[in-house]
Coordinates of N, CA and C and ligand atoms in Angstrom, one line a residue:
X27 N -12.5 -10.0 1.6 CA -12.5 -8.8 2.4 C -11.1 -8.1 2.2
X28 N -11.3 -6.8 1.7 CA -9.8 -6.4 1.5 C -8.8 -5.9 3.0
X29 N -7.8 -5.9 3.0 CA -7.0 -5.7 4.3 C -6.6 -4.3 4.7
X30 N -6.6 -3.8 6.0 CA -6.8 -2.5 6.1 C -5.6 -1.9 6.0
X31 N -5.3 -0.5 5.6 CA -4.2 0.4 5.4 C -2.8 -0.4 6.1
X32 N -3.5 0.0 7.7 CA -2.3 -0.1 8.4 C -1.4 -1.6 8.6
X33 N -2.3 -2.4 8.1 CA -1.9 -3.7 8.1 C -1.2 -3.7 6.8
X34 N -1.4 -3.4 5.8 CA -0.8 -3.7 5.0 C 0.6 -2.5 5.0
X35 N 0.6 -1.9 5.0 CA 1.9 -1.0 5.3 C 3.0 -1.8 6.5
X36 N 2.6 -2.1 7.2 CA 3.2 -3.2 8.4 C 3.3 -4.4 7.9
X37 N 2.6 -5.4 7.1 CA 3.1 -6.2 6.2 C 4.3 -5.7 4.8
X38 N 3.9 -4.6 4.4 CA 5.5 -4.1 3.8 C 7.0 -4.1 3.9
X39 N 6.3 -3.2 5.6 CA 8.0 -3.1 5.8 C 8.4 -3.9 6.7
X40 N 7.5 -5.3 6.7 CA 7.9 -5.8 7.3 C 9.0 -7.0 6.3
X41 N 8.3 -7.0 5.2 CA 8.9 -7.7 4.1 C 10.0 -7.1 3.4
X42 N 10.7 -5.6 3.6 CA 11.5 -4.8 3.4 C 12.7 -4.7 4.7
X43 N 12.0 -5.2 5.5 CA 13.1 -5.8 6.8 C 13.9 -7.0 6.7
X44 N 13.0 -7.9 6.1 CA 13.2 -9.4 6.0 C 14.0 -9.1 4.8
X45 N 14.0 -8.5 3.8 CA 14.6 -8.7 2.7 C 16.3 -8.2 3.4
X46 N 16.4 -7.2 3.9 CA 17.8 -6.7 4.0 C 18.7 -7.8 5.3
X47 N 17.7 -9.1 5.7 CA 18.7 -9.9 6.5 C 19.5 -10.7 5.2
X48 N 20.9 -11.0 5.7 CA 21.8 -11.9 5.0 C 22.5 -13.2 5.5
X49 N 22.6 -14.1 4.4 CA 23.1 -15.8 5.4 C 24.1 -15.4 5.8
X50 N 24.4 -16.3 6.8 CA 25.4 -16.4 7.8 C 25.2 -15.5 8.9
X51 N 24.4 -15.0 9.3 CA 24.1 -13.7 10.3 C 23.0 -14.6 11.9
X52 N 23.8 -13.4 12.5 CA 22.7 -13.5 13.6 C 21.6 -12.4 13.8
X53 N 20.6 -12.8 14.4 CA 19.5 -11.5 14.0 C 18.5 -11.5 15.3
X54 N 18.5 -10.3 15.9 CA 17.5 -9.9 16.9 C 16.3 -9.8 16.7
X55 N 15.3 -10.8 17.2 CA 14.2 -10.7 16.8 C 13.4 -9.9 17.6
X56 N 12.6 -8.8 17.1 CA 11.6 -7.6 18.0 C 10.5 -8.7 18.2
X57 N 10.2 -7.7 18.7 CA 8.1 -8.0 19.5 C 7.2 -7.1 19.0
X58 N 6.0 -7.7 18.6 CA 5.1 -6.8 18.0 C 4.4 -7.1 16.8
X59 N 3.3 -6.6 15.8 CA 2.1 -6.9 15.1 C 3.6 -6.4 13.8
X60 N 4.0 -5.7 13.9 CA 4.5 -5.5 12.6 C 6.1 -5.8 12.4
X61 N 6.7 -6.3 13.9 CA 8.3 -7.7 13.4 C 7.6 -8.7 13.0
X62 N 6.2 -9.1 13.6 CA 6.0 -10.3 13.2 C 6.0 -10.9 11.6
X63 N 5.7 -9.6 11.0 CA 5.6 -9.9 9.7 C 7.0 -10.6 9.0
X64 N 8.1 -9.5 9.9 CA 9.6 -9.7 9.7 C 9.8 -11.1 9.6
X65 N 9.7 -12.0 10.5 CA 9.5 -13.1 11.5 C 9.4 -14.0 10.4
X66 N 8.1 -13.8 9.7 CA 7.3 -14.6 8.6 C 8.0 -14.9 7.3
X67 N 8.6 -13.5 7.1 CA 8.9 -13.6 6.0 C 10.6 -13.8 5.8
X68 N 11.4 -13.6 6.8 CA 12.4 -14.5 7.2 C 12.5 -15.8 7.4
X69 N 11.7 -16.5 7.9 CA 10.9 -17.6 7.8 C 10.9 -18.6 6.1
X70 N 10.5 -17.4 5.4 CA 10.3 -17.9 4.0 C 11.1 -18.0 3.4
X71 N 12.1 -17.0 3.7 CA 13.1 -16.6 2.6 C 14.0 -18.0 3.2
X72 N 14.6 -18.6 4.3 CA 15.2 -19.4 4.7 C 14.2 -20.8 4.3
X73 N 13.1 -21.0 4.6 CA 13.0 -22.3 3.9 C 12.9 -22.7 2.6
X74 N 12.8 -21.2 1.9 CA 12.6 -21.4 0.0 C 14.6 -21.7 -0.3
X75 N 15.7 -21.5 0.8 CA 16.6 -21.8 0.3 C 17.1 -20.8 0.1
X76 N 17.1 -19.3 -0.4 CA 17.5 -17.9 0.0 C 18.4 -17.6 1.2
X77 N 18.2 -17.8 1.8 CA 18.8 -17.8 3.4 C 19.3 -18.8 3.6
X78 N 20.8 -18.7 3.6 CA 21.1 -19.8 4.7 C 22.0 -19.4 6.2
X79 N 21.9 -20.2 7.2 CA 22.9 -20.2 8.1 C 22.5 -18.8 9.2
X80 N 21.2 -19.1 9.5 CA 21.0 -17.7 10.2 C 20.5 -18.5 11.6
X81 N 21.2 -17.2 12.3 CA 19.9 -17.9 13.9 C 19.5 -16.3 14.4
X82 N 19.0 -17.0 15.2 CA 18.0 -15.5 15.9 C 17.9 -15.5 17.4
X83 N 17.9 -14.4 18.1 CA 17.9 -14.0 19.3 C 16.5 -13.4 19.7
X84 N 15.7 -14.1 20.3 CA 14.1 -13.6 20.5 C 14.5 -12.5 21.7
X85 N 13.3 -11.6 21.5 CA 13.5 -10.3 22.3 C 12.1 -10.4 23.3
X86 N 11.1 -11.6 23.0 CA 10.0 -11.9 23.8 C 10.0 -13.4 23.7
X87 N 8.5 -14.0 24.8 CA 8.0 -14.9 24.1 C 7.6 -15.0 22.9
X88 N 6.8 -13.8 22.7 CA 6.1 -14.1 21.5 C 7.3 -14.3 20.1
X89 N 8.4 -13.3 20.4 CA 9.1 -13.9 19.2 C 9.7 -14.9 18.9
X90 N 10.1 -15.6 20.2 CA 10.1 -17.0 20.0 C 9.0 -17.7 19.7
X91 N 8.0 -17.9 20.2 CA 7.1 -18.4 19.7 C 6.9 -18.3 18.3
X92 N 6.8 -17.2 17.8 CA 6.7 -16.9 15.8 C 8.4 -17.4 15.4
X93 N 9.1 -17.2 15.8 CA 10.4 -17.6 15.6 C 10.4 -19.3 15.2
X94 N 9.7 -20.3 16.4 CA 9.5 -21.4 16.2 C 8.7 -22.6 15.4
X95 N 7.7 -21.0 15.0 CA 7.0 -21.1 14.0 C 7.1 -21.4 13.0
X96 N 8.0 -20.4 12.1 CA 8.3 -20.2 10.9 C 9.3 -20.5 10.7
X97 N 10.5 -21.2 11.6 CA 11.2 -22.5 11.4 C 12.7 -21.5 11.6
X98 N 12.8 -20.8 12.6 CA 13.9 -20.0 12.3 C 14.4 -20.8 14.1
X99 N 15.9 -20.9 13.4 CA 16.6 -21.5 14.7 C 17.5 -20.3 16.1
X100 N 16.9 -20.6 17.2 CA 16.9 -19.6 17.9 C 18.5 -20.3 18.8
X101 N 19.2 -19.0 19.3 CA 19.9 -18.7 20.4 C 20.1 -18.1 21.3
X102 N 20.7 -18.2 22.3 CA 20.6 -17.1 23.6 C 21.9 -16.2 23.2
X103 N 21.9 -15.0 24.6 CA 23.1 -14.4 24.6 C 24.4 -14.9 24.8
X104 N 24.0 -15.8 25.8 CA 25.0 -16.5 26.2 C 26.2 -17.3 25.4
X105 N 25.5 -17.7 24.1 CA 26.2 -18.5 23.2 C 26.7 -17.6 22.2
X106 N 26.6 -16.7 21.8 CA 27.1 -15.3 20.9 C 28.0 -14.4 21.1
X107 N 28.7 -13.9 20.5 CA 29.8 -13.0 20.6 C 29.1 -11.6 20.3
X108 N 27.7 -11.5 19.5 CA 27.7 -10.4 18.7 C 26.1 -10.7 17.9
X109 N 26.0 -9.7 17.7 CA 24.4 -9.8 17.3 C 25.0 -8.8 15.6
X110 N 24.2 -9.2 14.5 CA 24.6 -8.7 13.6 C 23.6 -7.7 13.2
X111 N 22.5 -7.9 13.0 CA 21.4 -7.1 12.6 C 20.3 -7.2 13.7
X112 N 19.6 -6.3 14.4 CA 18.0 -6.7 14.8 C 16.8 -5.7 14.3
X113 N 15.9 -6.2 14.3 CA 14.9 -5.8 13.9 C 13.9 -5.7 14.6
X114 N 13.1 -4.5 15.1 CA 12.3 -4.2 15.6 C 11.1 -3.3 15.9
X115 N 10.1 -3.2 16.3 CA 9.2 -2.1 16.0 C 9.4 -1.2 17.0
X116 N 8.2 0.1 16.5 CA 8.5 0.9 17.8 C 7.1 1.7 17.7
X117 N 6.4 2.2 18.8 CA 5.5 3.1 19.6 C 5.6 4.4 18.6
X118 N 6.4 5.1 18.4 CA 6.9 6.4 18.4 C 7.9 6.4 17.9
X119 N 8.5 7.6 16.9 CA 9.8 7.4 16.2 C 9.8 9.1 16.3
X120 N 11.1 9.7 16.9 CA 11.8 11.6 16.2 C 12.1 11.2 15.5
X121 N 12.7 12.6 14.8 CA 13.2 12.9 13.7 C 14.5 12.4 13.7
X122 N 14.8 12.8 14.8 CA 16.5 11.9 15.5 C 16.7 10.3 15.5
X123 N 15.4 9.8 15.4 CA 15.1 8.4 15.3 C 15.8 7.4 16.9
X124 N 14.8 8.9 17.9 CA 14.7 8.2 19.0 C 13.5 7.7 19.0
X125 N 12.8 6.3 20.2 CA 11.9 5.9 20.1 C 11.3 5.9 21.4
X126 N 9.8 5.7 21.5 CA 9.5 5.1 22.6 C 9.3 3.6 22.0
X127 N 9.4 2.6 23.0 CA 8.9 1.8 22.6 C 8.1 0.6 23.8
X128 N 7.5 -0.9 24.2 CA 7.1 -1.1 24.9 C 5.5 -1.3 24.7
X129 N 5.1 -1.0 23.7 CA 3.4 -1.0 23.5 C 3.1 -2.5 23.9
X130 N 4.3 -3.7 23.9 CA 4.0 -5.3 23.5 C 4.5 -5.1 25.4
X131 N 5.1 -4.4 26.4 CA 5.5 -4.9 27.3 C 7.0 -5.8 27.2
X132 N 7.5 -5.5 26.5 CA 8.7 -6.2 25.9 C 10.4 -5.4 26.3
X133 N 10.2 -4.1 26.2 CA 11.0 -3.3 26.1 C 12.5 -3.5 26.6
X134 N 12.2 -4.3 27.6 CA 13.7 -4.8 28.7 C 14.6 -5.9 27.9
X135 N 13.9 -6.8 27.2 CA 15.0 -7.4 26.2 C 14.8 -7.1 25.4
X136 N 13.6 -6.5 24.5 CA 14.4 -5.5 23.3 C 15.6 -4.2 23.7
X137 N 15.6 -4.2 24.4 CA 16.6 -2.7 24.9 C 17.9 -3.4 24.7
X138 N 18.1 -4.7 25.7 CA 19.3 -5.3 25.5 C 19.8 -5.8 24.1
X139 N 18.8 -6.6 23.2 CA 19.1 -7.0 22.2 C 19.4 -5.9 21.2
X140 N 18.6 -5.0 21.3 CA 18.6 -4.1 19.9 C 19.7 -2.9 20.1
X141 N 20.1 -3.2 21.3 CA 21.7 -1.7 21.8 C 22.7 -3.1 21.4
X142 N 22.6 -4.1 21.3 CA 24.0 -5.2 20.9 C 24.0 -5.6 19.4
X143 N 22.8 -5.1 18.7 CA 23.0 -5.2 17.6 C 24.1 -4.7 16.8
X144 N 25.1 -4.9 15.8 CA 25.5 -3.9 14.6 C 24.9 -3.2 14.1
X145 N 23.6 -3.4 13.8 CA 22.8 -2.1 12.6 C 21.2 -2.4 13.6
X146 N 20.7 -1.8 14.3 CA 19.1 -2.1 14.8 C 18.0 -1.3 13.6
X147 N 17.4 -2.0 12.9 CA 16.6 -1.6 12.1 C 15.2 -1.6 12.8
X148 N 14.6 -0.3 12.2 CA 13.2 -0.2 13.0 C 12.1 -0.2 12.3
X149 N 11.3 -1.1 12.3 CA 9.9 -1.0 11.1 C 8.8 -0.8 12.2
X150 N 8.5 0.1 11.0 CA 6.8 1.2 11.6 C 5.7 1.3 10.5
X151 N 4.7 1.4 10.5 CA 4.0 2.1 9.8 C 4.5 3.7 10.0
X152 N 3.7 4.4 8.9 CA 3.9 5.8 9.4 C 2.9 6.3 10.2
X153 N 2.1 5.7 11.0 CA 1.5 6.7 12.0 C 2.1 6.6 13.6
X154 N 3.5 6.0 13.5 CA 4.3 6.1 14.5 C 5.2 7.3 14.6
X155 N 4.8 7.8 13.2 CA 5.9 9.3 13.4 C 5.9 10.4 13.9
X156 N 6.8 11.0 15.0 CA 6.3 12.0 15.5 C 7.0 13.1 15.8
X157 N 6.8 14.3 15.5 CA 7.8 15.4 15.8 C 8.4 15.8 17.1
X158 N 7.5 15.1 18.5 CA 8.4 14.9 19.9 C 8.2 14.1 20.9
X159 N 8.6 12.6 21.3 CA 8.3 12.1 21.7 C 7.3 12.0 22.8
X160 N 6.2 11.1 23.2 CA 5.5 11.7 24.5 C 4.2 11.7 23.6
X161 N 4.3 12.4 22.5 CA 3.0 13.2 22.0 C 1.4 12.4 22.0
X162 N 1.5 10.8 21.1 CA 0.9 10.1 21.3 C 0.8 8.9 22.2
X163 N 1.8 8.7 22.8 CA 1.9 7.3 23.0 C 2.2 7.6 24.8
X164 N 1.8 6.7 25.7 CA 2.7 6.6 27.2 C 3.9 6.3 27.4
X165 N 4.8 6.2 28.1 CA 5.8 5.9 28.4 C 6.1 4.7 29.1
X166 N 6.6 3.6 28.6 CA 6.0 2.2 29.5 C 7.3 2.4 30.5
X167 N 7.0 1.6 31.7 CA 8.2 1.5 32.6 C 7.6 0.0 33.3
X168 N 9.0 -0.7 33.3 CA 8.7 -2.0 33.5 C 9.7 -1.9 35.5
X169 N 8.4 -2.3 36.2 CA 9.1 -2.5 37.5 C 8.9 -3.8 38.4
X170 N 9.9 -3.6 39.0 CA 9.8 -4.9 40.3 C 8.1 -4.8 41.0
X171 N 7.5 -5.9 41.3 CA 5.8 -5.8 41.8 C 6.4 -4.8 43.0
X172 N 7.0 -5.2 44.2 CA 7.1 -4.5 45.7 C 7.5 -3.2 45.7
X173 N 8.2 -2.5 44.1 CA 8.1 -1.5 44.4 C 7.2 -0.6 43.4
X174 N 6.0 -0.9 42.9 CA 5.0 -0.4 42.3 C 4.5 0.8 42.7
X175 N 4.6 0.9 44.3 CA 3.9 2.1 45.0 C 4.5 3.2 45.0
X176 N 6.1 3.1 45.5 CA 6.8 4.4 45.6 C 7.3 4.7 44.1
X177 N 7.5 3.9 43.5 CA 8.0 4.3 41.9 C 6.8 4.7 41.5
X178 N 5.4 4.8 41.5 CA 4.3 5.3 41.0 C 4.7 7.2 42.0
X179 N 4.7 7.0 42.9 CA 4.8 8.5 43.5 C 6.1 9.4 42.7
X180 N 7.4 8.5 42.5 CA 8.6 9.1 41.9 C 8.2 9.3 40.4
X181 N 7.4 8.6 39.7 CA 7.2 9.1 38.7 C 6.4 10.4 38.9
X182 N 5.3 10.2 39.3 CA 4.1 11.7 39.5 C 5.4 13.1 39.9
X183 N 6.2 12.9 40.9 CA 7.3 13.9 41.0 C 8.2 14.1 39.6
X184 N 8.4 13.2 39.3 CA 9.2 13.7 37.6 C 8.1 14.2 36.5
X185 N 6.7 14.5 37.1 CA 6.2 15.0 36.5 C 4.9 14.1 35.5
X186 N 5.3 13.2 35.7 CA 4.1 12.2 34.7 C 3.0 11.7 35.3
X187 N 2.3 11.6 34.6 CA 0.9 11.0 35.3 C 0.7 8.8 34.7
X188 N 0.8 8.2 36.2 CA 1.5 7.4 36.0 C 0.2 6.0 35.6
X189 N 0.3 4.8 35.3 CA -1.3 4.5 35.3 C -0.8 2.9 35.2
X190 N -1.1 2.0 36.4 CA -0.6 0.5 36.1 C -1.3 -0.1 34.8
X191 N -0.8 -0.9 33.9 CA -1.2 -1.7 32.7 C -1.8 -2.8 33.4
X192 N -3.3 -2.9 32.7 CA -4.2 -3.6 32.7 C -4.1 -4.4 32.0
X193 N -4.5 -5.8 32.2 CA -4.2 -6.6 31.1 C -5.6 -7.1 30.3
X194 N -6.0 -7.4 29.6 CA -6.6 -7.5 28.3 C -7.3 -8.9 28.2
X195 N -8.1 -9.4 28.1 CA -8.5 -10.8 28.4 C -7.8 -11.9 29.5
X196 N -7.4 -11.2 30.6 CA -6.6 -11.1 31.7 C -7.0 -10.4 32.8
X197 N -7.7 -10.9 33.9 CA -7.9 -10.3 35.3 C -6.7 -9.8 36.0
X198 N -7.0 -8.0 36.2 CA -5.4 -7.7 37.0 C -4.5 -7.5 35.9
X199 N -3.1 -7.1 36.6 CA -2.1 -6.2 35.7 C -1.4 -7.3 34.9
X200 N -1.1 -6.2 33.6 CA 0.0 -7.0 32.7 C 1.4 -7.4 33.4
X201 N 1.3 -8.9 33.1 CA 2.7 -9.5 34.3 C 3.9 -9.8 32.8
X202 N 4.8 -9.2 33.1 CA 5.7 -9.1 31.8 C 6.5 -10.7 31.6
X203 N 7.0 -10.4 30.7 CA 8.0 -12.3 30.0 C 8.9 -12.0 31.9
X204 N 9.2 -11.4 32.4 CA 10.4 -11.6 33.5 C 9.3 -11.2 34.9
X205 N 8.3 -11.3 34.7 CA 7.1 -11.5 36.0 C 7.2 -10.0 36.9
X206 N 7.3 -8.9 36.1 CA 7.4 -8.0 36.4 C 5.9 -7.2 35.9
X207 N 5.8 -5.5 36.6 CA 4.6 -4.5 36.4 C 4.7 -4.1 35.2
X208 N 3.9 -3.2 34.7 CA 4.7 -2.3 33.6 C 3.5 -0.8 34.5
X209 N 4.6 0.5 34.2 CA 3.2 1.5 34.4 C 3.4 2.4 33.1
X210 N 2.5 3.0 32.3 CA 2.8 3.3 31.5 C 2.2 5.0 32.1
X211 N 3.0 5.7 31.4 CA 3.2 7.5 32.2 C 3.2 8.1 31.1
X212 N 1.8 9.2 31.2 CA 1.7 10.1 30.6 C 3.0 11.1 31.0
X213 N 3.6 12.2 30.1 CA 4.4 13.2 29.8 C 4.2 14.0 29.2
X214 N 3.8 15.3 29.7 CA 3.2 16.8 28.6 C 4.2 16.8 27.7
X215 N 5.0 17.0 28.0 CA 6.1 16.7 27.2 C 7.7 16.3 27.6
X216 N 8.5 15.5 26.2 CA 9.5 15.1 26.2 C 10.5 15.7 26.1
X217 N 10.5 17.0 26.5 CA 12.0 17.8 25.8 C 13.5 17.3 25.4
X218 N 13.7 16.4 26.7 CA 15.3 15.6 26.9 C 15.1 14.3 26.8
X219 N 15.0 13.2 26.2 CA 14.7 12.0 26.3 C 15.5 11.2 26.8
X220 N 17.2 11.9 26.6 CA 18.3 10.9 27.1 C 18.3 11.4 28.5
X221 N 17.6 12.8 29.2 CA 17.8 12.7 30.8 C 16.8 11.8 31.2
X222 N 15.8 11.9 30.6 CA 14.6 11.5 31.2 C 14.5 10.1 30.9
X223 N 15.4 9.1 30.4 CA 15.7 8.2 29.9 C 16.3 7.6 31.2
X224 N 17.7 7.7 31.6 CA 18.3 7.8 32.7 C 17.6 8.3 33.9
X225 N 17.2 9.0 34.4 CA 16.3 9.5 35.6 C 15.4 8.5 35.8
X226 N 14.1 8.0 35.3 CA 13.9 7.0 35.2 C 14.1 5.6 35.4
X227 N 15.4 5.4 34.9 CA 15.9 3.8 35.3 C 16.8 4.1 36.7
X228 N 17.4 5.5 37.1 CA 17.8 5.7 38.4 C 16.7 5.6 39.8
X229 N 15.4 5.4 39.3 CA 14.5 5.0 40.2 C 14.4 3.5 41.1
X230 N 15.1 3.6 42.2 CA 14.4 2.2 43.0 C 13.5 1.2 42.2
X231 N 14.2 -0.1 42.3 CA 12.9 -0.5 41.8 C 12.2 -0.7 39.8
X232 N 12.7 0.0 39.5 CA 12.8 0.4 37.8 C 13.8 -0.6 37.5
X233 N 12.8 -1.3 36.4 CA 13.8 -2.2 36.0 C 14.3 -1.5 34.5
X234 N 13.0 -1.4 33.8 CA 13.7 -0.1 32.3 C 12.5 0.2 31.8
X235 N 12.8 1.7 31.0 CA 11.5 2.3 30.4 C 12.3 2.3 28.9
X236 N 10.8 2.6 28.3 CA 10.7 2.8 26.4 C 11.3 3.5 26.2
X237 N 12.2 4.6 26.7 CA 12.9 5.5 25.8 C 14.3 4.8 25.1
X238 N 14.4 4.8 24.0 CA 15.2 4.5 23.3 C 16.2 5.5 22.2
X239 N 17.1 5.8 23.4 CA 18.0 7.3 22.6 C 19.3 7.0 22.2
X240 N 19.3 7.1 20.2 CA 20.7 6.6 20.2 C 20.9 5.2 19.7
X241 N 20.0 4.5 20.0 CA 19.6 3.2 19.7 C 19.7 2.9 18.1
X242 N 18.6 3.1 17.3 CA 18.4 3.1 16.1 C 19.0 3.4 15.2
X243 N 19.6 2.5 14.0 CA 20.6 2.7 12.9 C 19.6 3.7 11.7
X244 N 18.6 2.4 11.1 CA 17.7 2.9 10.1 C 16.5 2.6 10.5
X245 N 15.4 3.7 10.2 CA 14.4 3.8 10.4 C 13.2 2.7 8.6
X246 N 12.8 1.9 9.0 CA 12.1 1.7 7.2 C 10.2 2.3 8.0
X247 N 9.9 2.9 7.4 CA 8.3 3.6 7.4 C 7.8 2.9 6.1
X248 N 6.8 2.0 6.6 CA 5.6 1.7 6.1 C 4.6 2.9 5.5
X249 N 4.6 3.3 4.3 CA 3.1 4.6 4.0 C 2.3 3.7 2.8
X250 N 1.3 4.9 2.4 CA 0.7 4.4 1.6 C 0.7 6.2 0.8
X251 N 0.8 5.7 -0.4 CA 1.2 7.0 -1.1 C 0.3 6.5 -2.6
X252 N -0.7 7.8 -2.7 CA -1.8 7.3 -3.9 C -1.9 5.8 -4.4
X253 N -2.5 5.5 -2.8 CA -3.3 4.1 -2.7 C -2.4 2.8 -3.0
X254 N -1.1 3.2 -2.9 CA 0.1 2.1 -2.8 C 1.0 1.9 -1.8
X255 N 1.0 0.6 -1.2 CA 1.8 0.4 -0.3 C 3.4 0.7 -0.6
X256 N 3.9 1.5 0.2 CA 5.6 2.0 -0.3 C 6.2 1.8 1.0
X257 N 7.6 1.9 0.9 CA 8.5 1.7 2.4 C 9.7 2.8 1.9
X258 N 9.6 3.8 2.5 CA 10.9 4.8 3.0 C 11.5 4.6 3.8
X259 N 13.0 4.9 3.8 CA 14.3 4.9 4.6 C 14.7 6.2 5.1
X260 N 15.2 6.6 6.6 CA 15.8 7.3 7.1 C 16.4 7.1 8.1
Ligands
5RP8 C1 6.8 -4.2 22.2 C2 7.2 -3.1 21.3 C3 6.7 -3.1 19.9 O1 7.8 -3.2 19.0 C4 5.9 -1.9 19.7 O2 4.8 -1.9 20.6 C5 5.3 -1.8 18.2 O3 4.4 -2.9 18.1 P1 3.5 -3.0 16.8 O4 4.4 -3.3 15.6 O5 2.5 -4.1 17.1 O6 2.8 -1.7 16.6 O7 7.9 -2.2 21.7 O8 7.3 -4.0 23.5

């Protein structure tokens, strides 16, 4: 069975992520269908002997879990001075190479990990590209359970239409890695991402949303260009 577009473009750059880590480094590990590829093939390059002397800072369970997997030795913050590279996906990418990000429910320690990085590298496919944030994707916002109700009215006032996350082979809401809500808010549109970024986390209750302004060093896009998988840089 051959493998679909998008998968394989996400398998690219995710192996065009992995390629640009170096030994002796510490490395932020994202959340998501296409770090994980990162994950893997970091993984490989360290036990073929390529890599040496790396550890990693998981940004979820799940990246620890794939982290533990593929034999990569993990750290906290606590024990680090500095994060050297991370790598992570994203929802939505401007041209500015702001993001939304959060589709995994993750966003609160990717935020921390990937703003402490030295260089935060972002792998996407290209159907994450977008000319203004908002356009396709919701806006996740991860909150305290008790204050679900009035932070759902303060969002509807900033204008979004706000909608608790369901969970998925799971009765009831998605309960995050830190046993928190997530609501994810529609936005006609994004105009200011960095107020609306801030306004947002000045909400009671808000622990942090996807907007990600400022954040992102290099962008690598996963395409497929006359039926070949390619990875662009910007
Ligand atoms: C998780 C995230 C992910 O990085 C984002 O949802 C992209 O995931 P995928 O690579 O599976 O499309 O922000 O909170």
């Amino acid at each position: 069975m051959t493998k679909d577009l998008v998968t394989v473009m996400k398998q690219e750059v995710g192996k065009a992520a992995a390629n640009l880590v170096k030994s002796n480094s510490i490395i932020g590990l994202g959340t998501g269908s296409t770090t994980a590829y990162a994950i893997e093939y970091i993984g490989e390059r360290l036990a073929s002997g390529e890599l040496t002397n790396i550890v990693g800072v998981p940004t979820s369970f799940q990246a620890e879990v794939l982290a533990k997997k593929y034999g990569i030795p993990l750290t906290t913050l606590d024990a680090i001075d500095h994060i050297d590279v991370a790598i992570d996906g994203a929802d939505e990418v401007d041209p500015q190479k702001n993001l939304i990000k959060g589709g995994g429910a993750a966003h609160t320690r990717e935020k921390v990990v990937d703003s402490l990085a030295d260089q935060f590298i972002v792998v996407v496919d290209a159907g994450k590209l977008v000319d203004q944030l908002g356009s396709t994707f919701l806006l996740p916002v991860e909150v305290i359970p008790m204050a679900i109700t009035p932070v759902t009215r303060q969002l509807e006032a900033l204008g979004g239409k706000p909608e608790l996350r369901m969970g998925i082979k799971k009765a009831g809401p998605v309960v995050t890695d830190q046993g928190n809500l997530v609501i994810d808010v529609k936005f006609d549109r994004i105009d200011n991402p960095e107020e609306l970024e801030s306004k947002i986390n000045n909400l009671p209750g808000v622990l942090e949303n996807g907007l990600f302004v400022g954040v992102a060093d290099v962008i690598l896009v996963g395409e497929i260009i006359d039926g070949k998988p390619s990875v662009r840089q910007f």
